[in-house]
Amino acid sequence: MNNILGIGSDIIEVDRIKKSIDKHGDHFLTRLFSPDEIKYCFEHKHPEIRVAGRFAAKEAVAKALGTGFGKKLQWNDFKILNTSSGKPEVFFQEKILAEMKNVNVLITISHCEKYAVAFALRVS
């Protein structure tokens, strides 16, 4: 049985993300997301909705880890990709895996036209 070591959630307005993409373009996207994440988002009709979902998910993961974003954890230290069935999964860079024990995080992402929300559980 898994033990819950941390929980995180985040909600964001899709319009806020759209404005950031429109204003800052690639600089905004590449600072926060991997090329694979960006590709996934822009394969869909309204990429800003998918970007907002990934943004919320990354915030939720940072909260579940108990670090937030800063010196210990950067936006590109992990990526969120979907399995062939559509399930989102978290993939950490080797340096994070080496620094943190029990770094296994489960996530879920939901979105509509106005909001994206994500929940993350750090489990052992």
PDB file of C-alpha atoms in Angstrom:
ATOM      1  CA  MET A   1       0.000   0.000   0.000  1.00  0.00           C
ATOM      2  CA  ASN A   2       1.257   3.465  -0.901  1.00  0.00           C
ATOM      3  CA  ASN A   3       1.715   6.171   1.692  1.00  0.00           C
ATOM      4  CA  ILE A   4       0.782   9.731   0.788  1.00  0.00           C
ATOM      5  CA  LEU A   5       3.794  11.974   1.357  1.00  0.00           C
ATOM      6  CA  GLY A   6       2.406  15.187  -0.125  1.00  0.00           C
ATOM      7  CA  ILE A   7      -0.545  16.685  -1.955  1.00  0.00           C
ATOM      8  CA  GLY A   8      -0.801  19.669  -4.262  1.00  0.00           C
ATOM      9  CA  SER A   9      -3.422  21.375  -6.382  1.00  0.00           C
ATOM     10  CA  ASP A  10      -3.616  24.364  -8.670  1.00  0.00           C
ATOM     11  CA  ILE A  11      -6.201  26.157 -10.778  1.00  0.00           C
ATOM     12  CA  ILE A  12      -5.514  28.759 -13.432  1.00  0.00           C
ATOM     13  CA  GLU A  13      -7.524  30.848 -15.858  1.00  0.00           C
ATOM     14  CA  VAL A  14      -6.873  29.772 -19.447  1.00  0.00           C
ATOM     15  CA  ASP A  15      -7.062  33.423 -20.555  1.00  0.00           C
ATOM     16  CA  ARG A  16      -4.103  34.310 -18.309  1.00  0.00           C
ATOM     17  CA  ILE A  17      -1.999  31.658 -20.064  1.00  0.00           C
ATOM     18  CA  LYS A  18      -3.215  32.780 -23.504  1.00  0.00           C
ATOM     19  CA  LYS A  19      -2.150  36.351 -22.738  1.00  0.00           C
ATOM     20  CA  SER A  20       1.302  35.146 -21.637  1.00  0.00           C
ATOM     21  CA  ILE A  21       1.708  33.095 -24.822  1.00  0.00           C
ATOM     22  CA  ASP A  22       0.564  36.043 -26.971  1.00  0.00           C
ATOM     23  CA  LYS A  23       2.878  38.491 -25.189  1.00  0.00           C
ATOM     24  CA  HIS A  24       6.002  36.368 -24.617  1.00  0.00           C
ATOM     25  CA  GLY A  25       5.663  33.511 -27.134  1.00  0.00           C
ATOM     26  CA  ASP A  26       8.471  30.962 -27.212  1.00  0.00           C
ATOM     27  CA  HIS A  27      10.317  32.588 -24.314  1.00  0.00           C
ATOM     28  CA  PHE A  28       7.375  31.886 -22.010  1.00  0.00           C
ATOM     29  CA  LEU A  29       6.867  28.359 -23.301  1.00  0.00           C
ATOM     30  CA  THR A  30      10.501  27.184 -23.312  1.00  0.00           C
ATOM     31  CA  ARG A  31      11.162  28.595 -19.847  1.00  0.00           C
ATOM     32  CA  LEU A  32       8.401  26.421 -18.380  1.00  0.00           C
ATOM     33  CA  PHE A  33       7.988  23.408 -20.631  1.00  0.00           C
ATOM     34  CA  SER A  34      10.004  20.764 -22.465  1.00  0.00           C
ATOM     35  CA  PRO A  35       9.869  20.504 -26.274  1.00  0.00           C
ATOM     36  CA  ASP A  36       7.721  17.363 -25.884  1.00  0.00           C
ATOM     37  CA  GLU A  37       5.215  19.192 -23.673  1.00  0.00           C
ATOM     38  CA  ILE A  38       5.022  22.132 -26.085  1.00  0.00           C
ATOM     39  CA  LYS A  39       4.547  19.795 -29.051  1.00  0.00           C
ATOM     40  CA  TYR A  40       1.718  17.978 -27.267  1.00  0.00           C
ATOM     41  CA  CYS A  41      -0.082  21.228 -26.442  1.00  0.00           C
ATOM     42  CA  PHE A  42       0.185  22.653 -29.961  1.00  0.00           C
ATOM     43  CA  GLU A  43      -1.106  19.473 -31.594  1.00  0.00           C
ATOM     44  CA  HIS A  44      -4.558  20.446 -30.298  1.00  0.00           C
ATOM     45  CA  LYS A  45      -7.060  22.997 -31.597  1.00  0.00           C
ATOM     46  CA  HIS A  46      -6.786  25.337 -28.594  1.00  0.00           C
ATOM     47  CA  PRO A  47      -3.210  24.927 -27.334  1.00  0.00           C
ATOM     48  CA  GLU A  48      -3.657  27.517 -24.592  1.00  0.00           C
ATOM     49  CA  ILE A  49      -6.067  25.142 -22.827  1.00  0.00           C
ATOM     50  CA  ARG A  50      -3.471  22.346 -22.831  1.00  0.00           C
ATOM     51  CA  VAL A  51      -0.694  24.744 -21.790  1.00  0.00           C
ATOM     52  CA  ALA A  52      -2.861  25.924 -18.885  1.00  0.00           C
ATOM     53  CA  GLY A  53      -3.410  22.307 -17.855  1.00  0.00           C
ATOM     54  CA  ARG A  54       0.333  21.613 -17.908  1.00  0.00           C
ATOM     55  CA  PHE A  55       1.001  24.838 -15.986  1.00  0.00           C
ATOM     56  CA  ALA A  56      -1.497  23.876 -13.273  1.00  0.00           C
ATOM     57  CA  ALA A  57      -0.078  20.344 -13.142  1.00  0.00           C
ATOM     58  CA  LYS A  58       3.489  21.566 -12.695  1.00  0.00           C
ATOM     59  CA  GLU A  59       2.387  23.903  -9.905  1.00  0.00           C
ATOM     60  CA  ALA A  60       0.510  21.036  -8.236  1.00  0.00           C
ATOM     61  CA  VAL A  61       3.577  18.769  -8.463  1.00  0.00           C
ATOM     62  CA  ALA A  62       5.822  21.446  -6.920  1.00  0.00           C
ATOM     63  CA  LYS A  63       3.356  21.783  -4.040  1.00  0.00           C
ATOM     64  CA  ALA A  64       3.092  18.008  -3.571  1.00  0.00           C
ATOM     65  CA  LEU A  65       6.888  17.801  -3.344  1.00  0.00           C
ATOM     66  CA  GLY A  66       6.814  20.485  -0.652  1.00  0.00           C
ATOM     67  CA  THR A  67       9.410  22.630  -2.400  1.00  0.00           C
ATOM     68  CA  GLY A  68       7.525  24.968  -4.673  1.00  0.00           C
ATOM     69  CA  PHE A  69       9.593  26.424  -7.500  1.00  0.00           C
ATOM     70  CA  GLY A  70      12.923  28.003  -6.598  1.00  0.00           C
ATOM     71  CA  LYS A  71      16.499  26.902  -6.004  1.00  0.00           C
ATOM     72  CA  LYS A  72      15.641  23.233  -5.386  1.00  0.00           C
ATOM     73  CA  LEU A  73      13.135  22.808  -8.208  1.00  0.00           C
ATOM     74  CA  GLN A  74      12.964  24.493 -11.618  1.00  0.00           C
ATOM     75  CA  TRP A  75      10.130  24.319 -14.139  1.00  0.00           C
ATOM     76  CA  ASN A  76      12.160  22.160 -16.531  1.00  0.00           C
ATOM     77  CA  ASP A  77      13.353  19.710 -13.848  1.00  0.00           C
ATOM     78  CA  PHE A  78      10.402  17.529 -14.805  1.00  0.00           C
ATOM     79  CA  LYS A  79       7.939  17.126 -17.616  1.00  0.00           C
ATOM     80  CA  ILE A  80       4.391  15.895 -17.871  1.00  0.00           C
ATOM     81  CA  LEU A  81       3.590  13.616 -20.780  1.00  0.00           C
ATOM     82  CA  ASN A  82       0.577  11.497 -21.582  1.00  0.00           C
ATOM     83  CA  THR A  83       0.597   7.735 -22.005  1.00  0.00           C
ATOM     84  CA  SER A  84      -0.970   6.225 -25.123  1.00  0.00           C
ATOM     85  CA  SER A  85      -4.221   5.938 -23.152  1.00  0.00           C
ATOM     86  CA  GLY A  86      -4.145   9.667 -22.334  1.00  0.00           C
ATOM     87  CA  LYS A  87      -3.100   9.391 -18.683  1.00  0.00           C
ATOM     88  CA  PRO A  88      -0.702  12.189 -17.661  1.00  0.00           C
ATOM     89  CA  GLU A  89       2.534  11.082 -15.987  1.00  0.00           C
ATOM     90  CA  VAL A  90       5.402  12.986 -14.358  1.00  0.00           C
ATOM     91  CA  PHE A  91       8.964  12.356 -15.562  1.00  0.00           C
ATOM     92  CA  PHE A  92      11.767  13.817 -13.428  1.00  0.00           C
ATOM     93  CA  GLN A  93      15.286  14.757 -14.531  1.00  0.00           C
ATOM     94  CA  GLU A  94      18.027  12.505 -13.125  1.00  0.00           C
ATOM     95  CA  LYS A  95      19.283  15.242 -10.770  1.00  0.00           C
ATOM     96  CA  ILE A  96      15.888  15.419  -9.049  1.00  0.00           C
ATOM     97  CA  LEU A  97      15.695  11.633  -8.769  1.00  0.00           C
ATOM     98  CA  ALA A  98      19.154  11.626  -7.170  1.00  0.00           C
ATOM     99  CA  GLU A  99      18.311  14.413  -4.684  1.00  0.00           C
ATOM    100  CA  MET A 100      14.852  13.298  -3.571  1.00  0.00           C
ATOM    101  CA  LYS A 101      13.839   9.969  -2.143  1.00  0.00           C
ATOM    102  CA  ASN A 102      10.439   8.475  -2.936  1.00  0.00           C
ATOM    103  CA  VAL A 103       9.837  10.898  -5.776  1.00  0.00           C
ATOM    104  CA  ASN A 104       6.775   9.228  -7.255  1.00  0.00           C
ATOM    105  CA  VAL A 105       3.956  11.630  -8.117  1.00  0.00           C
ATOM    106  CA  LEU A 106       0.510  10.818  -9.493  1.00  0.00           C
ATOM    107  CA  ILE A 107      -1.405  13.590 -11.265  1.00  0.00           C
ATOM    108  CA  THR A 108      -4.727  14.381 -12.831  1.00  0.00           C
ATOM    109  CA  ILE A 109      -5.533  17.352 -15.078  1.00  0.00           C
ATOM    110  CA  SER A 110      -8.947  18.753 -16.061  1.00  0.00           C
ATOM    111  CA  HIS A 111      -9.849  21.787 -18.106  1.00  0.00           C
ATOM    112  CA  CYS A 112     -12.626  23.660 -19.830  1.00  0.00           C
ATOM    113  CA  GLU A 113     -12.610  26.843 -21.915  1.00  0.00           C
ATOM    114  CA  LYS A 114     -12.050  29.103 -18.890  1.00  0.00           C
ATOM    115  CA  TYR A 115     -10.077  27.108 -16.313  1.00  0.00           C
ATOM    116  CA  ALA A 116      -7.538  24.346 -15.927  1.00  0.00           C
ATOM    117  CA  VAL A 117      -7.088  22.464 -12.665  1.00  0.00           C
ATOM    118  CA  ALA A 118      -4.662  19.788 -11.539  1.00  0.00           C
ATOM    119  CA  PHE A 119      -4.095  17.640  -8.487  1.00  0.00           C
ATOM    120  CA  ALA A 120      -0.897  15.828  -7.543  1.00  0.00           C
ATOM    121  CA  LEU A 121      -0.130  13.171  -4.936  1.00  0.00           C
ATOM    122  CA  ARG A 122       3.400  12.320  -3.865  1.00  0.00           C
ATOM    123  CA  VAL A 123       3.355   8.668  -2.836  1.00  0.00           C
ATOM    124  CA  SER A 124       5.929   6.216  -1.539  1.00  0.00           C
TER     125      SER A 124
END
